């Protein structure tokens, strides 16, 4: 659903850019509370993994494909504020290096693919986990539903922006029906990828899933033949992770995730569907793309996810994917580590108010 330049007029694109910038600013502050020494590098990995999976277009209907948006996955794994930043990093890398998603439409894309998907998915996810049993299966099911709903929600958001600032005269009802219809199908794929990924991480390191905090059921003791809750253990200081969490390295998870992202982008992406994605298909069918503009980075050596001057399509696309994953994980990890380092230390108990 990468919106190119020319679909939305300049004034509305500018307003969307302001909204996106505001959302990123708020997220930079909020992410300080979500990130620590363990999760900051993992957030960069999440961004790179989303970049890789977005290269894997899957067929959803005759002549139409879809790909992961990633807002739900990022929000559940690393938190909503960090999730917005993850998608913003991915979209920035795609726009500058790969000519994917317009440069003047960057604010539109961050708003639609990042802010809307994260807000809708995380709100629904938290609502579902609040009423469902706190189990891995329920958490995975909640992730599935949240991701499914987030994609047509993004389609509705795009249609709203098109209604205000579309550059072509196409009946709004037709655009809305077509966009929501195809993106419900894409949402099923998004939900499956999100649930599988969240479930996999829950199976090995539930402590690294932001949305699964407090997942473990309370310990039960049998007293006089009846099961009662065991006394709660003393809480760890707010400024530090629990001792058990501190003692567990994230290197294995990070390395496994990076290898998976490199394999997906460098090898599996060659077998992705070549059909236009949902937005491209609707735009071509309904005439939304009449005023599309050439991408400002069309001359990039990595434009269209291929390396310039390499004629072998498999090698060109695979190398471009590997480069994209590497750059995204480097930039993302750097951003998230810097955000974490700006986190204000928690005040020491008893330090305030003393002379």
PDB file of N, CA and C in Angstrom, residues 284-348:
ATOM      1  N   UNK A 284      -5.107   1.352 -10.803  1.00  0.00           N
ATOM      2  CA  UNK A 284      -5.144   1.118 -12.245  1.00  0.00           C
ATOM      3  C   UNK A 284      -6.568   0.879 -12.736  1.00  0.00           C
ATOM      4  N   UNK A 285      -7.354   0.138 -11.978  1.00  0.00           N
ATOM      5  CA  UNK A 285      -8.720  -0.182 -12.394  1.00  0.00           C
ATOM      6  C   UNK A 285      -9.648   1.025 -12.341  1.00  0.00           C
ATOM      7  N   UNK A 286      -9.441   1.883 -11.338  1.00  0.00           N
ATOM      8  CA  UNK A 286     -10.358   3.009 -11.126  1.00  0.00           C
ATOM      9  C   UNK A 286      -9.832   4.331 -11.686  1.00  0.00           C
ATOM     10  N   UNK A 287      -8.599   4.357 -12.124  1.00  0.00           N
ATOM     11  CA  UNK A 287      -8.055   5.578 -12.710  1.00  0.00           C
ATOM     12  C   UNK A 287      -7.442   6.541 -11.710  1.00  0.00           C
ATOM     13  N   UNK A 288      -7.157   6.063 -10.511  1.00  0.00           N
ATOM     14  CA  UNK A 288      -6.543   6.937  -9.505  1.00  0.00           C
ATOM     15  C   UNK A 288      -5.128   7.332  -9.907  1.00  0.00           C
ATOM     16  N   UNK A 289      -4.481   6.514 -10.726  1.00  0.00           N
ATOM     17  CA  UNK A 289      -3.077   6.730 -11.050  1.00  0.00           C
ATOM     18  C   UNK A 289      -2.845   7.605 -12.275  1.00  0.00           C
ATOM     19  N   UNK A 290      -3.856   8.316 -12.711  1.00  0.00           N
ATOM     20  CA  UNK A 290      -3.711   9.137 -13.922  1.00  0.00           C
ATOM     21  C   UNK A 290      -2.654  10.214 -13.764  1.00  0.00           C
ATOM     22  N   UNK A 291      -2.497  10.737 -12.564  1.00  0.00           N
ATOM     23  CA  UNK A 291      -1.554  11.836 -12.335  1.00  0.00           C
ATOM     24  C   UNK A 291      -0.328  11.407 -11.537  1.00  0.00           C
ATOM     25  N   UNK A 292      -0.024  10.106 -11.541  1.00  0.00           N
ATOM     26  CA  UNK A 292       1.135   9.642 -10.785  1.00  0.00           C
ATOM     27  C   UNK A 292       2.403  10.274 -11.346  1.00  0.00           C
ATOM     28  N   UNK A 293       3.349  10.562 -10.465  1.00  0.00           N
ATOM     29  CA  UNK A 293       4.592  11.223 -10.855  1.00  0.00           C
ATOM     30  C   UNK A 293       5.768  10.267 -10.709  1.00  0.00           C
ATOM     31  N   UNK A 294       6.780  10.512 -11.500  1.00  0.00           N
ATOM     32  CA  UNK A 294       7.983   9.695 -11.402  1.00  0.00           C
ATOM     33  C   UNK A 294       8.619   9.879 -10.036  1.00  0.00           C
ATOM     34  N   UNK A 295       9.104   8.805  -9.472  1.00  0.00           N
ATOM     35  CA  UNK A 295       9.698   8.854  -8.144  1.00  0.00           C
ATOM     36  C   UNK A 295      10.979   9.683  -8.156  1.00  0.00           C
ATOM     37  N   UNK A 296      11.169  10.474  -7.099  1.00  0.00           N
ATOM     38  CA  UNK A 296      12.357  11.316  -7.009  1.00  0.00           C
ATOM     39  C   UNK A 296      13.647  10.540  -6.903  1.00  0.00           C
ATOM     40  N   UNK A 297      13.553   9.281  -6.454  1.00  0.00           N
ATOM     41  CA  UNK A 297      14.744   8.433  -6.338  1.00  0.00           C
ATOM     42  C   UNK A 297      14.774   7.351  -7.410  1.00  0.00           C
ATOM     43  N   UNK A 298      14.127   7.621  -8.542  1.00  0.00           N
ATOM     44  CA  UNK A 298      14.053   6.618  -9.612  1.00  0.00           C
ATOM     45  C   UNK A 298      15.429   6.236 -10.149  1.00  0.00           C
ATOM     46  N   UNK A 299      16.415   7.114  -9.995  1.00  0.00           N
ATOM     47  CA  UNK A 299      17.767   6.830 -10.482  1.00  0.00           C
ATOM     48  C   UNK A 299      18.637   6.151  -9.428  1.00  0.00           C
ATOM     49  N   UNK A 300      18.059   5.794  -8.304  1.00  0.00           N
ATOM     50  CA  UNK A 300      18.828   5.116  -7.266  1.00  0.00           C
ATOM     51  C   UNK A 300      19.371   3.797  -7.795  1.00  0.00           C
ATOM     52  N   UNK A 301      20.588   3.431  -7.429  1.00  0.00           N
ATOM     53  CA  UNK A 301      21.154   2.150  -7.899  1.00  0.00           C
ATOM     54  C   UNK A 301      20.407   0.929  -7.363  1.00  0.00           C
ATOM     55  N   UNK A 302      19.481   1.148  -6.408  1.00  0.00           N
ATOM     56  CA  UNK A 302      18.699   0.046  -5.851  1.00  0.00           C
ATOM     57  C   UNK A 302      17.211   0.180  -6.180  1.00  0.00           C
ATOM     58  N   UNK A 303      16.875   1.078  -7.105  1.00  0.00           N
ATOM     59  CA  UNK A 303      15.472   1.321  -7.432  1.00  0.00           C
ATOM     60  C   UNK A 303      14.787   0.035  -7.870  1.00  0.00           C
ATOM     61  N   UNK A 304      13.533  -0.129  -7.442  1.00  0.00           N
ATOM     62  CA  UNK A 304      12.713  -1.298  -7.788  1.00  0.00           C
ATOM     63  C   UNK A 304      13.307  -2.605  -7.265  1.00  0.00           C
ATOM     64  N   UNK A 305      14.062  -2.500  -6.154  1.00  0.00           N
ATOM     65  CA  UNK A 305      14.580  -3.685  -5.467  1.00  0.00           C
ATOM     66  C   UNK A 305      15.463  -4.549  -6.371  1.00  0.00           C
ATOM     67  N   UNK A 306      16.343  -3.869  -7.070  1.00  0.00           N
ATOM     68  CA  UNK A 306      17.345  -4.554  -7.880  1.00  0.00           C
ATOM     69  C   UNK A 306      18.613  -3.725  -7.878  1.00  0.00           C
ATOM     70  N   UNK A 307      19.757  -4.357  -8.057  1.00  0.00           N
ATOM     71  CA  UNK A 307      21.029  -3.649  -8.087  1.00  0.00           C
ATOM     72  C   UNK A 307      21.353  -3.286  -9.526  1.00  0.00           C
ATOM     73  N   UNK A 308      21.554  -2.018  -9.754  1.00  0.00           N
ATOM     74  CA  UNK A 308      21.835  -1.517 -11.103  1.00  0.00           C
ATOM     75  C   UNK A 308      23.064  -2.198 -11.694  1.00  0.00           C
ATOM     76  N   UNK A 309      22.971  -2.499 -12.976  1.00  0.00           N
ATOM     77  CA  UNK A 309      24.060  -3.078 -13.763  1.00  0.00           C
ATOM     78  C   UNK A 309      24.292  -4.566 -13.476  1.00  0.00           C
ATOM     79  N   UNK A 310      23.442  -5.186 -12.670  1.00  0.00           N
ATOM     80  CA  UNK A 310      23.506  -6.638 -12.505  1.00  0.00           C
ATOM     81  C   UNK A 310      22.347  -7.233 -13.283  1.00  0.00           C
ATOM     82  N   UNK A 311      22.652  -7.959 -14.348  1.00  0.00           N
ATOM     83  CA  UNK A 311      21.620  -8.422 -15.262  1.00  0.00           C
ATOM     84  C   UNK A 311      20.850  -9.633 -14.738  1.00  0.00           C
ATOM     85  N   UNK A 312      21.470 -10.461 -13.929  1.00  0.00           N
ATOM     86  CA  UNK A 312      20.797 -11.644 -13.404  1.00  0.00           C
ATOM     87  C   UNK A 312      19.735 -11.223 -12.389  1.00  0.00           C
ATOM     88  N   UNK A 313      18.484 -11.477 -12.707  1.00  0.00           N
ATOM     89  CA  UNK A 313      17.390 -10.994 -11.867  1.00  0.00           C
ATOM     90  C   UNK A 313      17.443 -11.576 -10.461  1.00  0.00           C
ATOM     91  N   UNK A 314      17.751 -12.853 -10.338  1.00  0.00           N
ATOM     92  CA  UNK A 314      17.809 -13.486  -9.026  1.00  0.00           C
ATOM     93  C   UNK A 314      18.899 -12.861  -8.161  1.00  0.00           C
ATOM     94  N   UNK A 315      20.085 -12.701  -8.754  1.00  0.00           N
ATOM     95  CA  UNK A 315      21.199 -12.122  -8.015  1.00  0.00           C
ATOM     96  C   UNK A 315      20.940 -10.658  -7.687  1.00  0.00           C
ATOM     97  N   UNK A 316      20.407  -9.903  -8.651  1.00  0.00           N
ATOM     98  CA  UNK A 316      20.146  -8.484  -8.455  1.00  0.00           C
ATOM     99  C   UNK A 316      19.137  -8.244  -7.333  1.00  0.00           C
ATOM    100  N   UNK A 317      18.007  -8.968  -7.397  1.00  0.00           N
ATOM    101  CA  UNK A 317      16.991  -8.793  -6.373  1.00  0.00           C
ATOM    102  C   UNK A 317      17.435  -9.288  -5.016  1.00  0.00           C
ATOM    103  N   UNK A 318      18.129 -10.430  -4.993  1.00  0.00           N
ATOM    104  CA  UNK A 318      18.597 -10.968  -3.728  1.00  0.00           C
ATOM    105  C   UNK A 318      19.603 -10.057  -3.054  1.00  0.00           C
ATOM    106  N   UNK A 319      20.541  -9.534  -3.841  1.00  0.00           N
ATOM    107  CA  UNK A 319      21.550  -8.636  -3.273  1.00  0.00           C
ATOM    108  C   UNK A 319      20.902  -7.348  -2.773  1.00  0.00           C
ATOM    109  N   UNK A 320      19.921  -6.827  -3.522  1.00  0.00           N
ATOM    110  CA  UNK A 320      19.219  -5.623  -3.076  1.00  0.00           C
ATOM    111  C   UNK A 320      18.494  -5.876  -1.757  1.00  0.00           C
ATOM    112  N   UNK A 321      17.869  -7.052  -1.633  1.00  0.00           N
ATOM    113  CA  UNK A 321      17.183  -7.377  -0.389  1.00  0.00           C
ATOM    114  C   UNK A 321      18.136  -7.468   0.785  1.00  0.00           C
ATOM    115  N   UNK A 322      19.294  -8.106   0.574  1.00  0.00           N
ATOM    116  CA  UNK A 322      20.287  -8.223   1.637  1.00  0.00           C
ATOM    117  C   UNK A 322      20.790  -6.839   2.050  1.00  0.00           C
ATOM    118  N   UNK A 323      21.048  -5.988   1.061  1.00  0.00           N
ATOM    119  CA  UNK A 323      21.496  -4.626   1.374  1.00  0.00           C
ATOM    120  C   UNK A 323      20.416  -3.891   2.165  1.00  0.00           C
ATOM    121  N   UNK A 324      19.163  -4.035   1.736  1.00  0.00           N
ATOM    122  CA  UNK A 324      18.073  -3.367   2.426  1.00  0.00           C
ATOM    123  C   UNK A 324      17.942  -3.803   3.868  1.00  0.00           C
ATOM    124  N   UNK A 325      18.044  -5.112   4.109  1.00  0.00           N
ATOM    125  CA  UNK A 325      17.978  -5.620   5.484  1.00  0.00           C
ATOM    126  C   UNK A 325      19.135  -5.072   6.308  1.00  0.00           C
ATOM    127  N   UNK A 326      20.338  -5.097   5.735  1.00  0.00           N
ATOM    128  CA  UNK A 326      21.502  -4.611   6.459  1.00  0.00           C
ATOM    129  C   UNK A 326      21.399  -3.135   6.819  1.00  0.00           C
ATOM    130  N   UNK A 327      20.992  -2.328   5.852  1.00  0.00           N
ATOM    131  CA  UNK A 327      20.871  -0.889   6.113  1.00  0.00           C
ATOM    132  C   UNK A 327      19.762  -0.618   7.120  1.00  0.00           C
ATOM    133  N   UNK A 328      18.643  -1.310   6.986  1.00  0.00           N
ATOM    134  CA  UNK A 328      17.524  -1.074   7.894  1.00  0.00           C
ATOM    135  C   UNK A 328      17.856  -1.473   9.319  1.00  0.00           C
ATOM    136  N   UNK A 329      18.502  -2.616   9.494  1.00  0.00           N
ATOM    137  CA  UNK A 329      18.845  -3.031  10.857  1.00  0.00           C
ATOM    138  C   UNK A 329      19.887  -2.103  11.461  1.00  0.00           C
ATOM    139  N   UNK A 330      20.805  -1.596  10.638  1.00  0.00           N
ATOM    140  CA  UNK A 330      21.824  -0.678  11.143  1.00  0.00           C
ATOM    141  C   UNK A 330      21.207   0.659  11.540  1.00  0.00           C
ATOM    142  N   UNK A 331      20.409   1.226  10.639  1.00  0.00           N
ATOM    143  CA  UNK A 331      19.773   2.515  10.942  1.00  0.00           C
ATOM    144  C   UNK A 331      18.786   2.374  12.093  1.00  0.00           C
ATOM    145  N   UNK A 332      17.950   1.324  12.042  1.00  0.00           N
ATOM    146  CA  UNK A 332      16.964   1.134  13.095  1.00  0.00           C
ATOM    147  C   UNK A 332      17.603   0.927  14.450  1.00  0.00           C
ATOM    148  N   UNK A 333      18.614   0.073  14.531  1.00  0.00           N
ATOM    149  CA  UNK A 333      19.278  -0.176  15.808  1.00  0.00           C
ATOM    150  C   UNK A 333      19.931   1.087  16.335  1.00  0.00           C
ATOM    151  N   UNK A 334      20.536   1.863  15.432  1.00  0.00           N
ATOM    152  CA  UNK A 334      21.142   3.116  15.859  1.00  0.00           C
ATOM    153  C   UNK A 334      20.123   4.094  16.420  1.00  0.00           C
ATOM    154  N   UNK A 335      18.993   4.217  15.738  1.00  0.00           N
ATOM    155  CA  UNK A 335      17.937   5.122  16.198  1.00  0.00           C
ATOM    156  C   UNK A 335      17.406   4.676  17.553  1.00  0.00           C
ATOM    157  N   UNK A 336      17.109   3.391  17.686  1.00  0.00           N
ATOM    158  CA  UNK A 336      16.496   2.917  18.922  1.00  0.00           C
ATOM    159  C   UNK A 336      17.477   2.923  20.086  1.00  0.00           C
ATOM    160  N   UNK A 337      18.741   2.673  19.811  1.00  0.00           N
ATOM    161  CA  UNK A 337      19.730   2.750  20.875  1.00  0.00           C
ATOM    162  C   UNK A 337      19.876   4.203  21.348  1.00  0.00           C
ATOM    163  N   UNK A 338      19.868   5.150  20.398  1.00  0.00           N
ATOM    164  CA  UNK A 338      19.959   6.564  20.781  1.00  0.00           C
ATOM    165  C   UNK A 338      18.740   6.990  21.586  1.00  0.00           C
ATOM    166  N   UNK A 339      17.551   6.516  21.192  1.00  0.00           N
ATOM    167  CA  UNK A 339      16.337   6.840  21.950  1.00  0.00           C
ATOM    168  C   UNK A 339      16.429   6.280  23.364  1.00  0.00           C
ATOM    169  N   UNK A 340      16.899   5.040  23.481  1.00  0.00           N
ATOM    170  CA  UNK A 340      17.045   4.432  24.809  1.00  0.00           C
ATOM    171  C   UNK A 340      18.036   5.196  25.660  1.00  0.00           C
ATOM    172  N   UNK A 341      19.134   5.631  25.071  1.00  0.00           N
ATOM    173  CA  UNK A 341      20.168   6.337  25.836  1.00  0.00           C
ATOM    174  C   UNK A 341      19.670   7.673  26.365  1.00  0.00           C
ATOM    175  N   UNK A 342      18.644   8.229  25.736  1.00  0.00           N
ATOM    176  CA  UNK A 342      18.082   9.500  26.192  1.00  0.00           C
ATOM    177  C   UNK A 342      17.041   9.308  27.287  1.00  0.00           C
ATOM    178  N   UNK A 343      16.804   8.058  27.653  1.00  0.00           N
ATOM    179  CA  UNK A 343      15.833   7.772  28.707  1.00  0.00           C
ATOM    180  C   UNK A 343      16.322   8.324  30.033  1.00  0.00           C
ATOM    181  N   UNK A 344      15.451   9.033  30.719  1.00  0.00           N
ATOM    182  CA  UNK A 344      15.817   9.607  32.002  1.00  0.00           C
ATOM    183  C   UNK A 344      15.849   8.515  33.065  1.00  0.00           C
ATOM    184  N   UNK A 345      16.904   8.476  33.869  1.00  0.00           N
ATOM    185  CA  UNK A 345      16.962   7.445  34.927  1.00  0.00           C
ATOM    186  C   UNK A 345      15.877   7.668  35.954  1.00  0.00           C
ATOM    187  N   UNK A 346      15.355   6.544  36.493  1.00  0.00           N
ATOM    188  CA  UNK A 346      14.342   6.641  37.519  1.00  0.00           C
ATOM    189  C   UNK A 346      14.948   7.238  38.793  1.00  0.00           C
ATOM    190  N   UNK A 347      14.230   8.124  39.504  1.00  0.00           N
ATOM    191  CA  UNK A 347      14.761   8.672  40.741  1.00  0.00           C
ATOM    192  C   UNK A 347      14.951   7.585  41.780  1.00  0.00           C
ATOM    193  N   UNK A 348      16.052   7.656  42.528  1.00  0.00           N
ATOM    194  CA  UNK A 348      16.321   6.692  43.577  1.00  0.00           C
ATOM    195  C   UNK A 348      15.420   6.978  44.768  1.00  0.00           C
TER     196      UNK A 348
END
